Coordinates of C-alpha atoms in Angstrom, one line a residue:
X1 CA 6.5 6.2 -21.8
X2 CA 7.3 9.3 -19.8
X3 CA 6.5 9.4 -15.9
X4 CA 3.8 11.9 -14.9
X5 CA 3.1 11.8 -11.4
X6 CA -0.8 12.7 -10.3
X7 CA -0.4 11.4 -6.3
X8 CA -3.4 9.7 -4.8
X9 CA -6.3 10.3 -6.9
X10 CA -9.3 8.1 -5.8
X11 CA -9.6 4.5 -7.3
X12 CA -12.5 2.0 -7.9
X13 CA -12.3 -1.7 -7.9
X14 CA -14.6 -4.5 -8.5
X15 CA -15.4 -4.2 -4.5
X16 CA -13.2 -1.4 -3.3
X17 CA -12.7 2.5 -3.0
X18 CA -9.3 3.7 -2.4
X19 CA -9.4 7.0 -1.3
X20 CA -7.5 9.4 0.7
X21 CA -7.5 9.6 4.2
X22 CA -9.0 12.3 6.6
X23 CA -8.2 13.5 9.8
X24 CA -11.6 12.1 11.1
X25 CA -10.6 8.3 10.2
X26 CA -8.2 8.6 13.4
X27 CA -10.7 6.6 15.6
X28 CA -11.2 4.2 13.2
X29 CA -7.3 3.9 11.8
X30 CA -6.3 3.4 15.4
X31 CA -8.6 0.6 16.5
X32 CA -7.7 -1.2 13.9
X33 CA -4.6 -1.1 12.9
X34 CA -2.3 1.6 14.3
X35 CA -2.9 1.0 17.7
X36 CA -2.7 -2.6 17.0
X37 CA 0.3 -4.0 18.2
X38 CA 0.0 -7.7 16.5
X39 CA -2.1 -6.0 13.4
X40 CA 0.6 -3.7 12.6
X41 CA 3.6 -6.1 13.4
X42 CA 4.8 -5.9 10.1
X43 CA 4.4 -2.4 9.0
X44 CA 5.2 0.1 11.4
X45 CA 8.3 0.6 13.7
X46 CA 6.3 0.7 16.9
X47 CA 2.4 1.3 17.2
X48 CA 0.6 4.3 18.4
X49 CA 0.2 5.2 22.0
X50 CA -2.8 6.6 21.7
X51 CA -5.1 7.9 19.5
X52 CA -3.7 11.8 19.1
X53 CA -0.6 10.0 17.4
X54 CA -2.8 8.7 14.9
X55 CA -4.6 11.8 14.2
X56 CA -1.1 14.0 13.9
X57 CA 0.0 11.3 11.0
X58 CA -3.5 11.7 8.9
X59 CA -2.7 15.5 9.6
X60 CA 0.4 14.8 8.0
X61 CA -1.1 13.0 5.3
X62 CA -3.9 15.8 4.5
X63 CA -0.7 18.1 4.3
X64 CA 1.2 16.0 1.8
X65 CA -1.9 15.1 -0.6
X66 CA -1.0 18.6 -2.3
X67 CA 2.6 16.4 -3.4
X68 CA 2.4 14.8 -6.9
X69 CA 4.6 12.3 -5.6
X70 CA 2.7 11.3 -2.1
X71 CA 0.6 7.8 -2.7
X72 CA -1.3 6.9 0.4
X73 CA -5.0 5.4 -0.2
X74 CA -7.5 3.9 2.8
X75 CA -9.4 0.7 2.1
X76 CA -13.0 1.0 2.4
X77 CA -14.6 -2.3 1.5
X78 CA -19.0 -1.8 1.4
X79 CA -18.3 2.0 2.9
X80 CA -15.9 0.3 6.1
X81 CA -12.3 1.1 6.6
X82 CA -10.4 -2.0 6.1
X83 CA -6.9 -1.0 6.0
X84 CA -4.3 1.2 3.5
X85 CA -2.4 0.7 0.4
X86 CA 0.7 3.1 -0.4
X87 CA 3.3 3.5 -2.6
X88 CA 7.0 4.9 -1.5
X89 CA 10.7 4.1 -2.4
X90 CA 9.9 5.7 -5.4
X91 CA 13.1 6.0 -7.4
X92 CA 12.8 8.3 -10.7
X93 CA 15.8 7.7 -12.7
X94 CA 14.8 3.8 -13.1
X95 CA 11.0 4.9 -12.8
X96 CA 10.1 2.4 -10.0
X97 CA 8.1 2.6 -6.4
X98 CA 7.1 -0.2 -4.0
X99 CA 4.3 -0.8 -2.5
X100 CA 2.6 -1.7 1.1
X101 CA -0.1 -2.1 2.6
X102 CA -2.1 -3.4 5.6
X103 CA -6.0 -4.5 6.1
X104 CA -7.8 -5.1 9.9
X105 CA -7.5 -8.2 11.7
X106 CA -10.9 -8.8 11.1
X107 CA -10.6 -8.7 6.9
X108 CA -8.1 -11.0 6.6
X109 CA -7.8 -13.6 4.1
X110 CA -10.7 -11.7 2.2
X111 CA -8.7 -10.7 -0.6
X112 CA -8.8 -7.1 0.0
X113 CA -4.9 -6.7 0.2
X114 CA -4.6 -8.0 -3.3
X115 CA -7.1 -6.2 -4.8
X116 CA -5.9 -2.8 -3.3
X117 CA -2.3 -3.7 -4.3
X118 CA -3.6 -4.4 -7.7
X119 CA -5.4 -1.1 -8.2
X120 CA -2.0 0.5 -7.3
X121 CA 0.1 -1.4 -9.3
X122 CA -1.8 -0.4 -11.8
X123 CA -2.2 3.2 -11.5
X124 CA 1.5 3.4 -10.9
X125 CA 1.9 1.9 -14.8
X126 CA -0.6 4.2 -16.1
X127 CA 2.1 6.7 -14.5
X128 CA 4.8 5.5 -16.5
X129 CA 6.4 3.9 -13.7
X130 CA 8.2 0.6 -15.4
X131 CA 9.0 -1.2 -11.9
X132 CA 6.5 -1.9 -9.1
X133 CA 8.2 -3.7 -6.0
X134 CA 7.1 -4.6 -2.5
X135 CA 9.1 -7.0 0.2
X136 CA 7.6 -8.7 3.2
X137 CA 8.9 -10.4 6.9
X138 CA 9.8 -14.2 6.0
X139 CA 7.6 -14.7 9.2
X140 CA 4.9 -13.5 7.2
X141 CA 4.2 -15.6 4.2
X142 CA 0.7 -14.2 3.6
X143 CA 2.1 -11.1 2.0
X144 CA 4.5 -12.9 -0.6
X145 CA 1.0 -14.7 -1.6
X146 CA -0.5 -11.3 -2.2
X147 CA 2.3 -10.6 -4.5
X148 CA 2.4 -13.1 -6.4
X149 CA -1.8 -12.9 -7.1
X150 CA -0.5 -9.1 -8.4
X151 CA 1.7 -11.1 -10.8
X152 CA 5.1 -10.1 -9.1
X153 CA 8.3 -12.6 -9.3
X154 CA 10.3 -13.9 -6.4
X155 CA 13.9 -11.6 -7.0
X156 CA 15.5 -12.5 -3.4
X157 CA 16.0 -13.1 0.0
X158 CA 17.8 -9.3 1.2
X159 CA 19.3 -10.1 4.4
X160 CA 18.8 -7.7 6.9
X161 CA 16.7 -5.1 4.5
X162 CA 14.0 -3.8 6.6
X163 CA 13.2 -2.8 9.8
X164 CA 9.6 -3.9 10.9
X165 CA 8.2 -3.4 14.5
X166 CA 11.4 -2.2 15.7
X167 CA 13.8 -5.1 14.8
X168 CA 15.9 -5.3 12.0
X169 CA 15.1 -8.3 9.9
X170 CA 15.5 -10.0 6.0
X171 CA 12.9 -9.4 3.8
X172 CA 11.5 -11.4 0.8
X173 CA 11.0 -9.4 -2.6
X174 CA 9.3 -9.4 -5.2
X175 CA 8.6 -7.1 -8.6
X176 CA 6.9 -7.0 -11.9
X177 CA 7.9 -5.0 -14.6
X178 CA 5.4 -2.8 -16.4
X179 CA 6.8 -4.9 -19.8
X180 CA 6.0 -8.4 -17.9
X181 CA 3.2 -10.5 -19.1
X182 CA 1.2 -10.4 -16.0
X183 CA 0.7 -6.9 -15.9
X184 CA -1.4 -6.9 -19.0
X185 CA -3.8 -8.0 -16.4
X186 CA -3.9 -5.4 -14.2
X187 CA -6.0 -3.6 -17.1
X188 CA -9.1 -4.1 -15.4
X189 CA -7.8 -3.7 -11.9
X190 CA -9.3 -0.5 -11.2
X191 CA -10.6 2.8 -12.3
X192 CA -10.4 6.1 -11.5
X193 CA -13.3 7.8 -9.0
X194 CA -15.4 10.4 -10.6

């Protein structure tokens, strides 16, 4: 199968919408998660000062939507933003991204992460991508679980591999392969908007 890139197109699950983010989320994306020192402890590099930093990266965003090759989707769980999914690291040659993502304090343990990851991982294969990949802090064990519910394998410890609220630190990763059993069921992960 031949890769052919579409970027974020909007995605329905059994009790989400993925869709991309607007300027006017800011409020909303900071209170919850970007402005959230111990909510984004494992995502970002430092959190936002304020508000305005928030609303330059959605402008960001808006700007790189027009890219093929840009994959950055907000949560909205019953019409609430809940967090974000992406998709980065992309690597052509060997036809593989990885995936992150982060949901509000107040969704946790909801299954929302999963599902979103799920939806991805599955529109990346529909892609053509043939490798799917995401790596979490050992310090947060909660993530590897949402990993493995997407059918990804345990491939390592990499020591020192990721930077995550300012500190370098090891990261746990984990793939699946687009040939792998599991992902057969990611069939009926998600579908597109209309």
């Amino acid at each position: 199968m031949q890769l052919h890139q579409t970027g974020t197109r909007p995605l329905i699950t059994r009790r989400l919408r993925l869709r991309r983010f607007s300027e006017d989320d800011a409020p909303l994306v900071f209170a919850r998660w970007s402005g959230d020192a111990f909510n984004s402890r494992f995502v970002m590099v430092r959190p936002h000062a304020d508000v305005g930093q928030t609303r330059e990266m959605l402008r960001r965003y808006a700007e790189m939507y027009a890219n093929v090759d840009f994959y950055m989707w907000a949560i909205e769980l019953d019409g609430e933003l809940t967090g974000y999914v992406c998709a980065n690291e992309l690597n052509l040659e060997i036809r593989s991204a990885c995936i992150g993502y982060c949901i509000t304090r107040s969704h946790w343990g909801q299954g929302i992460a999963t599902e979103a990851a799920r939806a991805v991982t599955w529109y990346l294969f529909q892609m053509g991508f043939n490798r799917v990949f995401s790596y979490h802090n050992p310090l947060n064990p909660a993530s590897g679980r949402v990993m493995r519910k997407c059918g990804m394998q345990l491939e390592g410890v990499i020591r020192g591999g990721s930077m995550l609220a300012g500190e370098i630190c090891d990261c746990v990763q984990y793939a699946i392969l687009r040939s792998d059993e599991a992902a057969a069921a990611l069939s009926t992960a998600a579908r597109f908007a209309d």
